[in-house]
Short mmCIF file of C-alpha atoms in Angstrom, two decimals:
data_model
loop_
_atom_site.label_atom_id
_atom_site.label_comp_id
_atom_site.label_asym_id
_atom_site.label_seq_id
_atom_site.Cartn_x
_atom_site.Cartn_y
_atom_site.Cartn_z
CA UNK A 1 23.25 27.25 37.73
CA UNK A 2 19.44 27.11 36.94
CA UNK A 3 18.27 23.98 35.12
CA UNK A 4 16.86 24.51 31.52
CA UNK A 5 12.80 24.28 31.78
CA UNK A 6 12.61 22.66 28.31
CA UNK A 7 15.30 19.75 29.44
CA UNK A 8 13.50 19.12 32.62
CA UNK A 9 10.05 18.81 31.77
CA UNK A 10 10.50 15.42 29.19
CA UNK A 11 12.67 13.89 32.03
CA UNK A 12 9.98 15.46 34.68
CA UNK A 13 7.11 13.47 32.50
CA UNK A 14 8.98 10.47 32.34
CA UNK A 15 9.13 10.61 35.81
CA UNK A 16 5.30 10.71 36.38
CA UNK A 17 4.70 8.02 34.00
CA UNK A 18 6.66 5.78 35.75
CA UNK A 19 5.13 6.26 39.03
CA UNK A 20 1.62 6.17 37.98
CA UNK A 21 2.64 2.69 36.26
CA UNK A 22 1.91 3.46 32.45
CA UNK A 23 5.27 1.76 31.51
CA UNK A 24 3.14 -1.18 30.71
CA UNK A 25 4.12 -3.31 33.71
CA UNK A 26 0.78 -3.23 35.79
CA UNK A 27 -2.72 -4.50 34.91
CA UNK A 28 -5.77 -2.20 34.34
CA UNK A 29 -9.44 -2.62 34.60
CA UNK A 30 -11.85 -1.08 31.90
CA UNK A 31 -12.55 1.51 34.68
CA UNK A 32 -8.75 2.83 34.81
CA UNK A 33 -8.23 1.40 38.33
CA UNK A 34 -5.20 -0.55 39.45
CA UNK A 35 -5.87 -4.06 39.73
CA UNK A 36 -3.62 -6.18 42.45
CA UNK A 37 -1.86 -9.34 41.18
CA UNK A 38 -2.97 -12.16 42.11
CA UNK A 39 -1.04 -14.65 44.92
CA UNK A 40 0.76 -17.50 43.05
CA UNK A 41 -0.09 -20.82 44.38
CA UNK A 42 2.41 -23.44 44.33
CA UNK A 43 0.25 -26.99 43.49
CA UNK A 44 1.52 -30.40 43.34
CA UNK A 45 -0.06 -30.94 39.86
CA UNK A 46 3.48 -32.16 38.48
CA UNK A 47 3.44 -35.02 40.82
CA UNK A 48 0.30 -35.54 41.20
CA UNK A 49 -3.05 -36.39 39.08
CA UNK A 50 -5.37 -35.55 41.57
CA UNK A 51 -5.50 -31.72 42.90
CA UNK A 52 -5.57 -31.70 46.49
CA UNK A 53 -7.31 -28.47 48.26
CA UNK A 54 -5.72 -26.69 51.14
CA UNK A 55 -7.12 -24.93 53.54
CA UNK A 56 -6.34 -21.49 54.51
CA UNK A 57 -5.56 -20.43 58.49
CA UNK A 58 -8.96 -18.80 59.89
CA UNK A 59 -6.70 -15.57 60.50
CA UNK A 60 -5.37 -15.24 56.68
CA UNK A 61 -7.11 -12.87 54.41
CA UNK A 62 -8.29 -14.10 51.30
CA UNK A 63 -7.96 -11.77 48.48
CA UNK A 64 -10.78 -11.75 45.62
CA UNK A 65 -9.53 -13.42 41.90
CA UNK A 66 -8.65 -10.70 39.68
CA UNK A 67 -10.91 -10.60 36.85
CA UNK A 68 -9.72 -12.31 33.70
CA UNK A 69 -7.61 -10.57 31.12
CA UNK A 70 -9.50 -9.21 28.40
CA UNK A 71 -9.04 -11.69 25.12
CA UNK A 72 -6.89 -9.74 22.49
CA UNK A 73 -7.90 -10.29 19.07
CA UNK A 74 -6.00 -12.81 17.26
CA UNK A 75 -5.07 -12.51 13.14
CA UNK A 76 -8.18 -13.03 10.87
CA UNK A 77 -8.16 -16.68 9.45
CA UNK A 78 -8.40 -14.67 5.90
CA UNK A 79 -5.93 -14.48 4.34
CA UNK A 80 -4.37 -10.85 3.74
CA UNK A 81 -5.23 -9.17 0.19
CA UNK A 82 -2.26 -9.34 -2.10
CA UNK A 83 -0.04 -5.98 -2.27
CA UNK A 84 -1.11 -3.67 -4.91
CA UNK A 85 0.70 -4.61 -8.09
CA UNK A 86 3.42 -1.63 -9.68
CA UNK A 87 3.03 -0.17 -12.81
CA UNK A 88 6.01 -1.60 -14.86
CA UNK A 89 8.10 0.69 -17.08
CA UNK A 90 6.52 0.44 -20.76
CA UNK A 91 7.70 3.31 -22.33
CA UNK A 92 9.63 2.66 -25.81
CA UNK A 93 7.98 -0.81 -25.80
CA UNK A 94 5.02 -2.07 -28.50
CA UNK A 95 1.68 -2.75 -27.08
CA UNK A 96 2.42 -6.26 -27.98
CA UNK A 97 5.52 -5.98 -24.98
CA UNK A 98 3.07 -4.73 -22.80
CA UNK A 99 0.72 -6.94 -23.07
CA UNK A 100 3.64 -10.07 -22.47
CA UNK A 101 4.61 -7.92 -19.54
CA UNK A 102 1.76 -7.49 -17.92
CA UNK A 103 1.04 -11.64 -18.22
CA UNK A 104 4.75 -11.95 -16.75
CA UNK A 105 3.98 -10.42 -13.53
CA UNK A 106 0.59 -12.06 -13.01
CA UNK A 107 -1.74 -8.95 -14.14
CA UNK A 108 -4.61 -9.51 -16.74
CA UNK A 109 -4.02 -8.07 -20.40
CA UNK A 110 -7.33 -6.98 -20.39
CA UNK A 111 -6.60 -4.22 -18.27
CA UNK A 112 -4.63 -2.55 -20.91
CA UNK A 113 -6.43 0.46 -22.89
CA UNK A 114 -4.95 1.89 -25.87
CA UNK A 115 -5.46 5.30 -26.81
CA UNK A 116 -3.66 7.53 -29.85
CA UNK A 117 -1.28 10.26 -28.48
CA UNK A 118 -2.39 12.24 -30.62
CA UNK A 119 -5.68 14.06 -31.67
CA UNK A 120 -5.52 13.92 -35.32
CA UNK A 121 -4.23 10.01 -35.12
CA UNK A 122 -6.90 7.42 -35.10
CA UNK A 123 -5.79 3.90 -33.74
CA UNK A 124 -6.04 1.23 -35.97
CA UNK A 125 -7.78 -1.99 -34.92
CA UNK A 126 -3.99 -4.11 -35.46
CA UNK A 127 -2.05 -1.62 -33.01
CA UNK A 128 0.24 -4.88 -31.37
CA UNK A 129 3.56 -2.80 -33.30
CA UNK A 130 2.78 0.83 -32.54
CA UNK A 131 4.94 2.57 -29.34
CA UNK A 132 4.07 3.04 -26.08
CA UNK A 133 4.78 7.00 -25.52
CA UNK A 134 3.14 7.39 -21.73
CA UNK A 135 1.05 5.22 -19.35
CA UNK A 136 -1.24 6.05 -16.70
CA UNK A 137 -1.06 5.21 -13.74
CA UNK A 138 3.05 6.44 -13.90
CA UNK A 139 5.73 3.90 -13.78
CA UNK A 140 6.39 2.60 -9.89
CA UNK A 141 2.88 3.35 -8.91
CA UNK A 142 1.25 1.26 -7.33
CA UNK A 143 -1.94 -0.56 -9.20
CA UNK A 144 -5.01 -1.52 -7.06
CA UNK A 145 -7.05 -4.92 -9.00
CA UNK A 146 -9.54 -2.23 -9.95
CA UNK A 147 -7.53 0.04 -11.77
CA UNK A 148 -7.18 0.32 -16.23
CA UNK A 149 -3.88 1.30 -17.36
CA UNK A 150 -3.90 3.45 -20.00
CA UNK A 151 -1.54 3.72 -22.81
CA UNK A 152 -0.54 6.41 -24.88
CA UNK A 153 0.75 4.90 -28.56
CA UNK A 154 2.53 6.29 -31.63
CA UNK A 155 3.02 4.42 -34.95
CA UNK A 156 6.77 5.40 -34.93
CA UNK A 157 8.91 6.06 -31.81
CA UNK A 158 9.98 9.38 -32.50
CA UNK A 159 6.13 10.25 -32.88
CA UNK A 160 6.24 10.38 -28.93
CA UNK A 161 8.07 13.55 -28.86
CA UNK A 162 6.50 15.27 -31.79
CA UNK A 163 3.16 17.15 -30.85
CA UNK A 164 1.73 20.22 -31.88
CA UNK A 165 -0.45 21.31 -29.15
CA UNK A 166 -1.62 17.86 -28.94
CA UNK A 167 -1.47 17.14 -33.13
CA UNK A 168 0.48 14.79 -34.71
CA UNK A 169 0.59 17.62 -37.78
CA UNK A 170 0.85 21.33 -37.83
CA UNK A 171 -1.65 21.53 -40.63
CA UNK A 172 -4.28 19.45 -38.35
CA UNK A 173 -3.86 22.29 -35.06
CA UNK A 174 -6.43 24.90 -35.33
CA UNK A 175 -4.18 27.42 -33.34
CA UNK A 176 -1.85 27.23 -36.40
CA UNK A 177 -1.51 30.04 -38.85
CA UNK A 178 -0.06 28.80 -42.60
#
């Protein structure tokens, strides 16, 4: 029976990356050439406060110090920028709710914006009671420090599913014939 190409070749590429030494074990120069490991030298430094140098025998090779391992770069001393904060769920709540909300979970009231829902509405100055009918950014998104959360309000609740083409009232939609 004839092996199956497409099973062989992963195990054949394993193969070859374990002989040429990419499983991680070996040290590498800049230049992609194998570097040698250097000889471990017992010393007496445990017993002793004084190093004491030994000389090699005249016939012994001595092998060049491998070059020192290139410094990794350790964790910034600064500290990490919070997480993005998540839009919390405001729909069916007053702008007043929101506004608590948002100073619950650490995020600055001021980054509220009220708009009407609908054209024909204008927002009154005193809007603390009216309905939150849809935010943006969505619920669950995340919200970067930079971003304004806009909210959609309605005097009365059940003004959140009335619209016609965008009107509170019929009579206020130009596309509407009497």
């Amino acid at each position: 029976m004839v092996p199956n190409p497409r099973r062989l070749a992963p195990s054949a590429l394993v193969g070859v990356l374990a002989l040429a030494g990419c499983s991680g074990g070996g040290t590498q120069t800049g230049d992609a050439t194998p570097v040698t490991a250097p000889a471990t030298v017992e010393s007496s430094a445990a017993t002793s406060e004084t190093p004491t140098a030994t000389a090699s025998p005249p016939s012994a090779t001595v092998e060049p110090p491998a070059p020192a391992p290139t410094p990794t770069t350790t964790a910034s001393t600064a500290p990490a920028p919070p997480p993005d904060a998540v839009m919390p769920a405001l729909h069916s709540r007053t702008y007043e709710q929101a506004r608590t909300e948002f100073s619950r979970q650490d995020l600055s009231p001021a980054r509220l914006r009220a708009a009407a829902q609908h054209k024909d509405v204008t927002l009154p100055r005193d809007h603390d009671a009216w309905y939150i009918c849809d935010t943006s950014p969505r619920p669950g998104a995340p919200i970067p420090a930079t971003t304004t959360v806009t909210v959609r309000l309605a005097q009365d609740f059940s003004d959140c599913t009335t619209s016609f083409n965008g009107y509170l009232y019929e009579k206020n939609d130009p596309a509407s014939t009497p």
